[in-house]
């Protein structure tokens, strides 16, 4: 990070925007850059105006106003850096005078080796200044920095650190800022008198949730919880060891990811959840629609801040759920929106291509229409359809067993035939309804007849969505691998039992 900033300063970039929640850490880095390049250093905030960054800060009179700050910046000697705290918020006011002044000041600064460094927590550059100011994503702390934080906390609490598992604590803290990691370590010591990885991981899940875009999914789902989808499951099982150090040393590249497309309620989300357990990696879910913000530049900024966290947690799985919210949403809602959509897609594709070491992507969505070709091209594309006879039987058995009943006590083959056209979710719902019927009938055990009755209360997805299903099947043909294994024998045709 320090090198990158130094290069920009040396190369005469006049406007930098460092995106980070960690003002102190960023300013320390800039101070180090200023010292090594022999640049003068000042900082500005709207409360204090411009102050010198020494032990005894000296104020430069009357520079609280942004315009006055920029005028004072114009008069600074050559080789000066001015840190402008929260200046991105001033730019959000979209005051044309400020925009003009920034442009003119940066033009002057370019010839005099002066650098204006905006430090702010979210990317929010107005289009007018995009070409003037270079954005630097300040990476979250790496292992070494987190180790320092941990050692500091452990020393102050006089708690020894067990060297052999220190790495586990650090792994659990990755993705946190220094102060968040410090809080998590301290909390763990207060709760248990030592640093416990699971507490650190729990706090991390809380912190990530707070940002509102990402969610750490604590998944207990395994392949055994998924009925059918045998080809997809076999593929995941085959890849299970590709994320290990042994595979890397052997010369194998880790797979990039999968795109799972198909009918609603057929186990796409379930598969994403199972992948975490198969690959033994943390699973981070991002709901695609949530990326969109109301302010200009916010959507892209949302992606960048989310991706910075994911990057720091890597190796991990990034699950982008309900992708159509991203790719199809903008289309219908006019010019501006699709512009935003395109920019977000571009940012995602760029990060996927150049910046994705240690990240396995899972995209799940209902339809492939509208997804950009480069995305489809980079991933294994799977289509998931309504379950066939064998699959319906497997799904029914899984859900019967989940509620503590024995599948053998039911004629699952016959029942599965009757559930033709039902999605996995519906089969689960039919079984839950059958349980309710039996419970309400003097708390007896459920029987085949309860499942039959329950099934009549639902209209199968194959009927409610008949047209959409046909269209989707056509679109997916030749573009995706079927997730289900082909059925060996002919499907039992549906028979109505009176
Ligand atoms: N293949 C399946 N095997 C077992 N349960 C399934 C299957 N498909 C769907 N279900 C049940 O339906 C619920 C919803 O499935 P989900 O994976 O969320 O659907 P979607 O494909 O819309 O993401 C699951 O939580 C699970 O209980
Ligand atoms: Mg889903």
Short mmCIF file of C-alpha atoms and ligand atoms in Angstrom, two decimals:
data_model
loop_
_atom_site.label_atom_id
_atom_site.label_comp_id
_atom_site.label_asym_id
_atom_site.label_seq_id
_atom_site.Cartn_x
_atom_site.Cartn_y
_atom_site.Cartn_z
CA UNK A 1 0.00 0.00 0.00
CA UNK A 2 2.76 2.41 1.00
CA UNK A 3 4.61 1.71 -2.23
CA UNK A 4 1.55 2.33 -4.32
CA UNK A 5 0.88 5.71 -2.69
CA UNK A 6 4.57 6.65 -2.97
CA UNK A 7 4.51 5.89 -6.69
CA UNK A 8 1.50 8.13 -7.24
CA UNK A 9 3.08 10.96 -5.24
CA UNK A 10 6.39 10.66 -7.09
CA UNK A 11 4.64 10.48 -10.44
CA UNK A 12 2.98 13.84 -9.80
CA UNK A 13 -0.64 12.75 -9.30
CA UNK A 14 -2.33 15.81 -7.81
CA UNK A 15 -5.58 14.30 -6.54
CA UNK A 16 -5.86 10.99 -4.69
CA UNK A 17 -8.88 9.54 -2.94
CA UNK A 18 -8.09 6.83 -0.42
CA UNK A 19 -11.16 4.79 0.45
CA UNK A 20 -11.03 3.34 3.95
CA UNK A 21 -12.81 3.30 7.29
CA UNK A 22 -9.46 3.48 9.02
CA UNK A 23 -8.50 7.11 9.02
CA UNK A 24 -5.68 6.64 11.52
CA UNK A 25 -4.07 3.79 9.65
CA UNK A 26 -4.31 5.67 6.35
CA UNK A 27 -2.83 8.84 7.82
CA UNK A 28 0.05 6.90 9.33
CA UNK A 29 0.83 5.49 5.90
CA UNK A 30 0.65 8.92 4.28
CA UNK A 31 2.95 10.33 6.96
CA UNK A 32 5.44 7.57 6.18
CA UNK A 33 5.16 8.35 2.46
CA UNK A 34 5.69 12.08 3.14
CA UNK A 35 8.76 11.32 5.25
CA UNK A 36 10.33 9.01 2.68
CA UNK A 37 9.67 11.33 -0.27
CA UNK A 38 10.58 14.46 1.74
CA UNK A 39 7.19 16.10 1.11
CA UNK A 40 5.65 18.51 3.60
CA UNK A 41 2.44 17.26 5.24
CA UNK A 42 -0.69 19.06 6.42
CA UNK A 43 -4.19 17.89 7.24
CA UNK A 44 -7.58 19.56 6.95
CA UNK A 45 -10.91 18.95 8.59
CA UNK A 46 -14.00 21.11 8.41
CA UNK A 47 -13.79 21.65 12.19
CA UNK A 48 -10.13 22.57 12.52
CA UNK A 49 -9.22 23.95 9.13
CA UNK A 50 -5.70 23.18 7.94
CA UNK A 51 -3.32 22.08 10.68
CA UNK A 52 0.29 21.05 10.55
CA UNK A 53 0.77 17.40 11.47
CA UNK A 54 3.31 17.71 14.21
CA UNK A 55 3.13 16.85 17.88
CA UNK A 56 1.82 20.38 18.52
CA UNK A 57 -0.49 21.03 15.56
CA UNK A 58 -0.39 24.64 14.36
CA UNK A 59 -3.52 25.95 12.73
CA UNK A 60 -3.45 27.90 9.49
CA UNK A 61 -5.99 30.67 10.05
CA UNK A 62 -9.46 30.70 8.49
CA UNK A 63 -9.30 27.58 6.38
CA UNK A 64 -12.36 25.71 7.62
CA UNK A 65 -14.36 26.54 4.50
CA UNK A 66 -13.60 24.16 1.60
CA UNK A 67 -12.94 27.07 -0.74
CA UNK A 68 -10.50 28.66 1.74
CA UNK A 69 -8.82 25.29 2.21
CA UNK A 70 -8.25 24.93 -1.52
CA UNK A 71 -6.95 28.51 -1.79
CA UNK A 72 -4.48 27.80 1.02
CA UNK A 73 -3.52 24.55 -0.75
CA UNK A 74 -2.73 26.59 -3.90
CA UNK A 75 -0.24 28.64 -1.89
CA UNK A 76 1.54 25.71 -0.25
CA UNK A 77 5.18 25.26 -1.18
CA UNK A 78 6.21 22.72 -3.81
CA UNK A 79 6.35 19.13 -2.59
CA UNK A 80 3.42 19.29 -0.18
CA UNK A 81 0.74 16.77 0.72
CA UNK A 82 -2.58 17.93 2.15
CA UNK A 83 -4.88 15.30 3.68
CA UNK A 84 -8.52 16.37 3.32
CA UNK A 85 -10.60 14.42 5.83
CA UNK A 86 -14.16 13.56 4.79
CA UNK A 87 -13.86 15.76 1.75
CA UNK A 88 -15.92 13.23 -0.25
CA UNK A 89 -18.92 14.38 1.77
CA UNK A 90 -18.34 17.99 0.78
CA UNK A 91 -18.29 16.85 -2.85
CA UNK A 92 -21.66 15.15 -2.33
CA UNK A 93 -23.19 18.62 -1.98
CA UNK A 94 -22.46 19.02 -5.69
CA UNK A 95 -21.61 22.68 -5.31
CA UNK A 96 -20.42 23.83 -8.76
CA UNK A 97 -18.08 26.39 -7.21
CA UNK A 98 -16.32 23.69 -5.20
CA UNK A 99 -16.07 21.43 -8.27
CA UNK A 100 -14.53 24.24 -10.31
CA UNK A 101 -12.15 25.20 -7.53
CA UNK A 102 -11.02 21.58 -7.07
CA UNK A 103 -10.29 21.30 -10.80
CA UNK A 104 -8.31 24.53 -10.89
CA UNK A 105 -6.39 23.75 -7.71
CA UNK A 106 -5.44 20.32 -8.98
CA UNK A 107 -4.27 21.80 -12.27
CA UNK A 108 -1.99 24.19 -10.40
CA UNK A 109 -0.86 21.45 -8.05
CA UNK A 110 0.24 19.18 -10.89
CA UNK A 111 2.95 21.63 -11.87
CA UNK A 112 4.20 22.06 -8.32
CA UNK A 113 4.24 18.55 -6.90
CA UNK A 114 1.40 19.26 -4.51
CA UNK A 115 -0.96 16.38 -3.66
CA UNK A 116 -4.46 16.61 -2.28
CA UNK A 117 -5.36 13.34 -0.57
CA UNK A 118 -9.03 12.85 0.21
CA UNK A 119 -9.63 10.24 2.91
CA UNK A 120 -13.14 8.88 3.24
CA UNK A 121 -14.99 5.71 4.06
CA UNK A 122 -16.97 5.24 0.86
CA UNK A 123 -16.32 5.81 -2.78
CA UNK A 124 -18.44 8.73 -3.82
CA UNK A 125 -16.78 10.70 -6.56
CA UNK A 126 -19.02 12.89 -8.70
CA UNK A 127 -18.59 12.16 -12.44
CA UNK A 128 -17.29 15.73 -12.90
CA UNK A 129 -14.16 14.91 -10.90
CA UNK A 130 -13.67 11.28 -11.81
CA UNK A 131 -10.87 12.05 -14.23
CA UNK A 132 -9.13 14.44 -11.84
CA UNK A 133 -8.89 12.25 -8.79
CA UNK A 134 -7.38 8.78 -8.63
CA UNK A 135 -9.08 6.28 -6.34
CA UNK A 136 -7.01 3.98 -4.16
CA UNK A 137 -8.73 1.22 -2.24
CA UNK A 138 -6.88 1.01 1.03
CA UNK A 139 -6.60 -2.71 1.71
CA UNK A 140 -7.81 -4.06 5.04
CA UNK A 141 -4.98 -5.09 7.39
CA UNK A 142 -2.99 -8.13 6.36
CA UNK A 143 -1.78 -10.99 8.54
CA UNK A 144 1.25 -9.12 9.89
CA UNK A 145 -0.74 -6.11 10.97
CA UNK A 146 -3.39 -8.27 12.61
CA UNK A 147 -0.66 -10.20 14.38
CA UNK A 148 0.64 -6.91 15.80
CA UNK A 149 -2.84 -5.99 17.02
CA UNK A 150 -3.27 -9.41 18.61
CA UNK A 151 0.12 -9.32 20.30
CA UNK A 152 -0.66 -5.86 21.65
CA UNK A 153 -3.97 -6.96 23.18
CA UNK A 154 -2.52 -10.20 24.55
CA UNK A 155 0.39 -8.33 26.14
CA UNK A 156 -1.82 -5.73 27.77
CA UNK A 157 -4.13 -8.42 29.16
CA UNK A 158 -1.14 -10.61 30.08
CA UNK A 159 -2.59 -13.55 28.19
CA UNK A 160 -0.16 -15.94 26.50
CA UNK A 161 -0.69 -16.77 22.84
CA UNK A 162 -0.36 -20.38 21.77
CA UNK A 163 1.89 -20.16 18.76
CA UNK A 164 0.56 -23.30 17.09
CA UNK A 165 -2.94 -21.90 16.77
CA UNK A 166 -2.11 -18.19 16.40
CA UNK A 167 -2.71 -18.50 12.65
CA UNK A 168 -6.27 -19.66 13.26
CA UNK A 169 -7.02 -16.49 15.27
CA UNK A 170 -5.56 -14.37 12.53
CA UNK A 171 -7.59 -16.19 9.88
CA UNK A 172 -10.72 -15.61 11.91
CA UNK A 173 -9.95 -11.88 12.10
CA UNK A 174 -9.21 -11.32 8.44
CA UNK A 175 -11.66 -8.93 6.85
CA UNK A 176 -11.79 -6.76 9.96
CA UNK A 177 -10.21 -3.34 10.37
CA UNK A 178 -7.49 -3.02 13.03
CA UNK A 179 -9.86 -1.51 15.56
CA UNK A 180 -12.55 -4.11 14.88
CA UNK A 181 -9.98 -6.88 15.28
CA UNK A 182 -8.80 -5.28 18.50
CA UNK A 183 -12.38 -5.23 19.80
CA UNK A 184 -12.93 -8.88 18.85
CA UNK A 185 -9.69 -10.03 20.52
CA UNK A 186 -10.47 -7.99 23.64
CA UNK A 187 -14.02 -9.32 23.83
CA UNK A 188 -12.75 -12.87 23.54
CA UNK A 189 -10.33 -12.31 26.43
CA UNK A 190 -13.09 -10.79 28.59
CA UNK A 191 -15.47 -13.68 27.84
CA UNK A 192 -13.05 -16.60 28.12
CA UNK A 193 -9.74 -15.24 29.43
CA UNK A 194 -8.06 -16.22 26.18
CA UNK A 195 -8.29 -15.52 22.49
CA UNK A 196 -10.74 -17.98 20.95
CA UNK A 197 -11.03 -18.20 17.17
CA UNK A 198 -14.75 -18.96 17.21
CA UNK A 199 -15.52 -15.77 19.20
CA UNK A 200 -13.40 -13.72 16.82
CA UNK A 201 -15.22 -15.32 13.87
CA UNK A 202 -18.60 -14.60 15.50
CA UNK A 203 -17.69 -10.94 15.96
CA UNK A 204 -16.53 -10.82 12.37
CA UNK A 205 -19.89 -12.15 11.22
CA UNK A 206 -21.55 -9.36 13.23
CA UNK A 207 -19.32 -6.68 11.80
CA UNK A 208 -19.85 -7.87 8.24
CA UNK A 209 -23.61 -8.05 8.78
CA UNK A 210 -23.58 -4.46 10.02
CA UNK A 211 -22.33 -3.23 6.68
CA UNK A 212 -25.66 -4.40 5.29
CA UNK A 213 -24.41 -5.82 2.03
CA UNK A 214 -22.68 -8.99 3.06
CA UNK A 215 -23.62 -11.82 5.31
CA UNK A 216 -21.44 -14.64 6.58
CA UNK A 217 -23.48 -17.82 6.16
CA UNK A 218 -22.86 -20.36 8.89
CA UNK A 219 -23.77 -23.40 6.89
CA UNK A 220 -24.37 -26.90 8.19
CA UNK A 221 -25.73 -28.06 4.83
CA UNK A 222 -23.91 -30.99 3.25
CA UNK A 223 -24.30 -32.86 -0.02
CA UNK A 224 -26.51 -35.36 1.80
CA UNK A 225 -29.11 -32.63 2.34
CA UNK A 226 -29.55 -32.18 -1.40
CA UNK A 227 -31.79 -34.65 -3.22
CA UNK A 228 -30.84 -35.24 -6.85
CA UNK A 229 -28.61 -32.82 -8.80
CA UNK A 230 -26.15 -35.70 -8.98
CA UNK A 231 -23.95 -34.34 -11.79
CA UNK A 232 -23.50 -31.00 -10.03
CA UNK A 233 -22.84 -32.69 -6.70
CA UNK A 234 -20.26 -35.00 -8.24
CA UNK A 235 -18.50 -32.01 -9.77
CA UNK A 236 -18.33 -30.21 -6.44
CA UNK A 237 -17.07 -33.33 -4.71
CA UNK A 238 -14.37 -33.68 -7.35
CA UNK A 239 -13.22 -30.14 -6.68
CA UNK A 240 -13.21 -30.50 -2.92
CA UNK A 241 -9.43 -30.59 -2.53
CA UNK A 242 -8.52 -28.00 -5.13
CA UNK A 243 -8.31 -25.19 -2.60
CA UNK A 244 -5.61 -26.80 -0.50
CA UNK A 245 -1.93 -25.92 -0.36
CA UNK A 246 -1.17 -29.42 -1.67
CA UNK A 247 -3.16 -28.73 -4.85
CA UNK A 248 -1.36 -25.42 -5.33
CA UNK A 249 2.04 -27.03 -4.91
CA UNK A 250 1.03 -29.73 -7.37
CA UNK A 251 0.43 -26.97 -9.91
CA UNK A 252 -3.36 -26.99 -10.02
CA UNK A 253 -5.24 -23.72 -10.39
CA UNK A 254 -8.19 -23.21 -8.09
CA UNK A 255 -11.49 -23.19 -9.99
CA UNK A 256 -13.03 -19.77 -10.58
CA UNK A 257 -16.64 -20.54 -9.77
CA UNK A 258 -20.07 -21.66 -10.83
CA UNK A 259 -23.24 -20.09 -12.11
CA UNK A 260 -26.32 -22.04 -11.07
CA UNK A 261 -29.44 -21.11 -13.02
CA UNK A 262 -32.91 -22.55 -12.93
CA UNK A 263 -36.43 -22.85 -11.60
CA UNK A 264 -37.16 -21.32 -8.19
CA UNK A 265 -37.20 -23.67 -5.20
CA UNK A 266 -35.05 -26.35 -6.75
CA UNK A 267 -32.02 -26.28 -4.44
CA UNK A 268 -29.79 -23.55 -5.89
CA UNK A 269 -29.33 -21.75 -2.59
CA UNK A 270 -29.05 -25.10 -0.88
CA UNK A 271 -26.17 -26.02 -3.19
CA UNK A 272 -24.36 -22.75 -2.48
CA UNK A 273 -24.65 -23.42 1.25
CA UNK A 274 -23.32 -26.97 0.82
CA UNK A 275 -20.32 -25.76 -1.16
CA UNK A 276 -18.94 -24.04 1.94
CA UNK A 277 -18.78 -27.37 3.73
CA UNK A 278 -17.37 -29.25 0.78
CA UNK A 279 -14.58 -26.75 0.18
CA UNK A 280 -14.20 -26.01 3.88
CA UNK A 281 -14.13 -22.29 3.19
CA UNK A 282 -16.10 -19.44 4.75
CA UNK A 283 -19.20 -18.53 2.74
CA UNK A 284 -20.10 -14.88 2.23
CA UNK A 285 -23.46 -14.06 0.70
CA UNK A 286 -24.14 -10.91 -1.23
CA UNK A 287 -27.68 -10.22 -2.36
CA UNK A 288 -27.13 -8.67 -5.76
CA UNK A 289 -30.06 -6.24 -5.64
CA UNK A 290 -28.68 -4.64 -2.47
CA UNK A 291 -25.72 -3.21 -4.34
CA UNK A 292 -27.85 -0.47 -5.82
CA UNK A 293 -27.79 2.82 -3.98
CA UNK A 294 -29.68 6.02 -4.51
CA UNK A 295 -26.70 8.33 -4.95
CA UNK A 296 -24.47 8.67 -7.97
CA UNK A 297 -21.49 6.40 -7.69
CA UNK A 298 -22.90 4.64 -4.65
CA UNK A 299 -23.63 1.32 -6.37
CA UNK A 300 -20.10 0.92 -7.60
CA UNK A 301 -18.82 2.07 -4.23
CA UNK A 302 -21.01 -0.56 -2.57
CA UNK A 303 -19.42 -3.26 -4.69
CA UNK A 304 -15.94 -1.97 -3.93
CA UNK A 305 -16.45 -1.88 -0.19
CA UNK A 306 -18.06 -5.34 -0.22
CA UNK A 307 -15.30 -6.73 -2.39
CA UNK A 308 -12.57 -5.26 -0.15
CA UNK A 309 -14.01 -7.25 2.74
CA UNK A 310 -14.33 -10.42 0.68
CA UNK A 311 -10.77 -10.02 -0.52
CA UNK A 312 -9.49 -9.71 3.01
CA UNK A 313 -11.41 -12.79 4.16
CA UNK A 314 -10.12 -14.88 1.19
CA UNK A 315 -9.69 -17.78 0.74
CA UNK A 316 -13.45 -17.85 0.78
CA UNK A 317 -16.56 -18.36 -1.32
CA UNK A 318 -18.44 -15.32 -2.53
CA UNK A 319 -22.03 -16.22 -3.22
CA UNK A 320 -23.86 -13.62 -5.26
CA UNK A 321 -27.48 -14.56 -4.86
CA UNK A 322 -30.42 -13.62 -7.06
CA UNK A 323 -28.13 -12.20 -9.69
CA UNK A 324 -31.03 -11.16 -11.90
CA UNK A 325 -31.54 -8.33 -9.40
CA UNK A 326 -28.29 -7.00 -10.78
CA UNK A 327 -28.27 -7.82 -14.45
CA UNK A 328 -31.90 -7.58 -15.41
CA UNK A 329 -33.05 -4.94 -12.93
CA UNK A 330 -31.53 -1.95 -14.67
CA UNK A 331 -32.85 -2.85 -18.10
CA UNK A 332 -36.47 -2.18 -17.47
CA UNK A 333 -36.02 0.98 -15.48
CA UNK A 334 -34.59 3.42 -17.93
CA UNK A 335 -31.42 4.95 -19.18
CA UNK A 336 -29.70 6.01 -15.97
CA UNK A 337 -30.25 2.73 -14.20
CA UNK A 338 -28.81 0.62 -16.96
CA UNK A 339 -25.77 2.92 -16.95
CA UNK A 340 -25.29 2.16 -13.28
CA UNK A 341 -25.88 -1.54 -13.89
CA UNK A 342 -23.23 -1.59 -16.58
CA UNK A 343 -20.70 0.10 -14.36
CA UNK A 344 -21.31 -2.30 -11.52
CA UNK A 345 -21.07 -5.28 -13.87
CA UNK A 346 -17.85 -3.92 -15.27
CA UNK A 347 -16.39 -3.52 -11.80
CA UNK A 348 -17.42 -7.07 -10.86
CA UNK A 349 -16.00 -8.58 -14.04
CA UNK A 350 -12.79 -6.67 -13.63
CA UNK A 351 -12.32 -7.83 -10.07
CA UNK A 352 -13.19 -11.38 -11.09
CA UNK A 353 -10.56 -11.33 -13.77
CA UNK A 354 -7.65 -9.55 -12.13
CA UNK A 355 -8.21 -9.63 -8.45
CA UNK A 356 -9.73 -12.90 -7.46
CA UNK A 357 -7.03 -15.02 -5.95
CA UNK A 358 -8.53 -17.26 -3.28
CA UNK A 359 -12.11 -16.38 -4.14
CA UNK A 360 -14.53 -18.98 -5.48
CA UNK A 361 -17.64 -17.39 -6.95
CA UNK A 362 -21.11 -18.85 -6.89
CA UNK A 363 -23.76 -16.95 -8.77
CA UNK A 364 -27.32 -18.18 -8.38
CA UNK A 365 -30.27 -16.91 -10.38
CA UNK A 366 -33.54 -17.92 -11.97
CA UNK A 367 -32.72 -17.01 -15.52
CA UNK A 368 -29.74 -16.66 -17.77
CA UNK A 369 -31.34 -14.00 -19.95
CA UNK A 370 -29.59 -10.66 -19.52
CA UNK A 371 -26.45 -12.10 -17.98
CA UNK A 372 -23.41 -10.72 -19.79
CA UNK A 373 -21.46 -13.17 -21.92
CA UNK A 374 -18.09 -12.57 -20.21
CA UNK A 375 -19.64 -13.70 -16.94
CA UNK A 376 -21.11 -16.86 -18.44
CA UNK A 377 -17.80 -17.48 -20.10
CA UNK A 378 -15.80 -17.40 -16.89
CA UNK A 379 -17.89 -19.84 -14.89
CA UNK A 380 -19.14 -23.41 -14.96
CA UNK A 381 -22.77 -22.92 -15.88
CA UNK A 382 -25.32 -25.36 -14.45
CA UNK A 383 -29.00 -25.54 -15.14
CA UNK A 384 -31.32 -26.82 -12.47
CA UNK A 385 -34.75 -28.04 -13.51
CA UNK A 386 -37.76 -29.40 -11.65
CA UNK A 387 -36.79 -32.70 -10.04
CA UNK A 388 -37.39 -35.96 -11.94
CA UNK A 389 -38.89 -39.08 -10.38
CA UNK A 390 -35.67 -40.32 -8.77
CA UNK A 391 -34.91 -36.85 -7.48
CA UNK A 392 -38.38 -36.27 -6.06
CA UNK A 393 -38.09 -39.52 -4.17
CA UNK A 394 -34.66 -38.55 -2.81
CA UNK A 395 -35.93 -35.11 -1.75
CA UNK A 396 -38.99 -36.58 -0.06
CA UNK A 397 -36.83 -39.07 1.85
CA UNK A 398 -34.47 -36.31 3.01
CA UNK A 399 -37.29 -34.21 4.41
CA UNK A 400 -39.06 -37.18 6.01
CA UNK A 401 -35.81 -38.09 7.77
CA UNK A 402 -35.23 -34.48 8.81
CA UNK A 403 -38.39 -34.54 10.90
CA UNK A 404 -37.28 -37.73 12.64
CA UNK A 405 -39.45 -40.17 10.65
CA UNK A 406 -38.32 -43.27 8.72
CA UNK A 407 -38.65 -42.93 4.92
CA UNK A 408 -39.10 -46.72 4.73
CA UNK A 409 -42.48 -46.41 6.38
CA UNK A 410 -43.81 -44.59 3.32
CA UNK A 411 -44.27 -45.72 -0.27
CA UNK A 412 -41.89 -43.02 -1.45
CA UNK A 413 -41.75 -44.29 -5.03
CA UNK A 414 -45.50 -43.99 -5.49
CA UNK A 415 -45.65 -40.67 -3.67
CA UNK A 416 -42.82 -39.24 -5.76
CA UNK A 417 -44.73 -40.18 -8.91
CA UNK A 418 -47.72 -38.26 -7.61
CA UNK A 419 -45.58 -35.23 -6.91
CA UNK A 420 -44.63 -34.88 -10.56
CA UNK A 421 -44.18 -31.19 -11.38
CA UNK A 422 -43.51 -30.15 -7.78
CA UNK A 423 -40.32 -28.27 -6.96
CA UNK A 424 -38.04 -29.33 -4.10
CA UNK A 425 -39.42 -26.53 -1.98
CA UNK A 426 -42.96 -27.66 -2.67
CA UNK A 427 -42.14 -31.26 -1.76
CA UNK A 428 -40.83 -29.98 1.55
CA UNK A 429 -44.01 -27.95 2.01
CA UNK A 430 -46.24 -30.94 1.16
CA UNK A 431 -44.47 -33.03 3.76
CA UNK A 432 -44.73 -30.25 6.39
CA UNK A 433 -48.46 -30.03 5.64
CA UNK A 434 -48.83 -33.81 5.97
CA UNK A 435 -47.17 -33.62 9.38
CA UNK A 436 -49.61 -30.88 10.41
CA UNK A 437 -52.61 -32.92 9.26
CA UNK A 438 -51.46 -35.92 11.30
CA UNK A 439 -50.70 -33.78 14.32
CA UNK A 440 -54.14 -32.17 14.24
CA UNK A 441 -55.72 -35.61 14.00
CA UNK A 442 -55.08 -36.57 17.62
CA UNK A 443 -51.31 -36.36 17.36
CA UNK A 444 -50.95 -39.58 15.38
CA UNK A 445 -48.02 -40.45 13.09
CA UNK A 446 -48.17 -39.23 9.47
CA UNK A 447 -49.13 -41.75 6.73
CA UNK A 448 -49.05 -41.92 2.92
CA UNK A 449 -52.62 -40.68 2.81
CA UNK A 450 -51.65 -37.45 4.63
CA UNK A 451 -49.06 -36.75 1.97
CA UNK A 452 -51.64 -37.44 -0.74
CA UNK A 453 -54.12 -35.05 0.87
CA UNK A 454 -51.45 -32.43 1.45
CA UNK A 455 -50.35 -32.61 -2.19
CA UNK A 456 -53.84 -31.65 -3.38
CA UNK A 457 -53.51 -28.33 -1.54
CA UNK A 458 -50.73 -27.17 -3.85
CA UNK A 459 -50.61 -26.39 -7.53
CA UNK A 460 -47.33 -27.79 -8.85
CA UNK A 461 -44.76 -25.30 -10.11
CA UNK A 462 -44.86 -27.06 -13.50
CA UNK A 463 -48.39 -25.67 -13.90
CA UNK A 464 -48.13 -22.25 -12.26
CA UNK A 465 -45.02 -21.40 -14.17
CA UNK A 466 -45.54 -23.55 -17.28
CA UNK A 467 -44.69 -20.88 -19.84
CA UNK A 468 -41.75 -19.43 -17.96
CA UNK A 469 -40.34 -22.93 -17.51
CA UNK A 470 -40.56 -23.67 -21.21
CA UNK A 471 -38.87 -20.41 -22.14
CA UNK A 472 -36.14 -20.96 -19.60
CA UNK A 473 -35.51 -24.54 -20.76
CA UNK A 474 -35.07 -23.31 -24.32
CA UNK A 475 -32.67 -20.59 -23.28
CA UNK A 476 -30.59 -22.90 -21.13
CA UNK A 477 -30.38 -25.64 -23.73
CA UNK A 478 -26.80 -25.76 -25.04
CA UNK A 479 -25.73 -22.96 -22.71
CA UNK A 480 -25.59 -24.87 -19.46
CA UNK A 481 -24.80 -28.33 -18.18
CA UNK A 482 -27.80 -30.09 -16.64
CA UNK A 483 -27.23 -30.43 -12.88
CA UNK A 484 -29.28 -33.63 -12.76
CA UNK A 485 -27.99 -36.96 -13.98
CA UNK A 486 -30.07 -38.32 -16.86
CA UNK A 487 -32.71 -40.70 -15.62
CA UNK A 488 -32.00 -44.34 -16.28
CA UNK A 489 -35.55 -45.54 -16.73
CA UNK A 490 -38.56 -43.86 -18.19
CA UNK A 491 -40.41 -41.59 -15.80
CA UNK A 492 -43.45 -43.11 -14.19
CA UNK A 493 -46.42 -41.28 -15.56
CA UNK A 494 -48.77 -39.55 -13.20
CA UNK A 495 -51.73 -41.58 -11.97
CA UNK A 496 -54.57 -40.05 -10.05
CA UNK A 497 -55.52 -42.16 -7.05
CA UNK A 498 -58.99 -41.67 -5.71
N1 LIG B 1 -32.87 -30.74 -4.32
C1 LIG B 1 -33.36 -30.52 -3.09
N2 LIG B 1 -33.10 -31.37 -2.09
C2 LIG B 1 -33.58 -31.15 -0.85
N3 LIG B 1 -34.34 -30.09 -0.52
C3 LIG B 1 -34.62 -29.20 -1.48
C4 LIG B 1 -34.15 -29.36 -2.81
N4 LIG B 1 -34.58 -28.30 -3.53
C5 LIG B 1 -35.28 -27.51 -2.70
N5 LIG B 1 -35.32 -28.04 -1.46
C6 LIG B 1 -35.98 -27.47 -0.28
O1 LIG B 1 -36.55 -26.22 -0.65
C7 LIG B 1 -35.95 -25.14 0.04
C8 LIG B 1 -35.70 -24.01 -0.92
O2 LIG B 1 -34.69 -24.34 -1.83
P1 LIG B 1 -33.62 -23.29 -2.33
O3 LIG B 1 -32.33 -23.96 -2.48
O4 LIG B 1 -33.65 -22.11 -1.43
O5 LIG B 1 -34.26 -22.89 -3.72
P2 LIG B 1 -33.69 -21.93 -4.86
O6 LIG B 1 -33.36 -22.85 -5.98
O7 LIG B 1 -34.86 -21.05 -5.19
O8 LIG B 1 -32.52 -21.21 -4.31
C9 LIG B 1 -34.67 -25.70 0.61
O9 LIG B 1 -34.33 -25.06 1.79
C10 LIG B 1 -35.00 -27.17 0.81
O10 LIG B 1 -35.62 -27.35 2.06
MG1 LIG B 2 -32.41 -19.10 -3.78
#
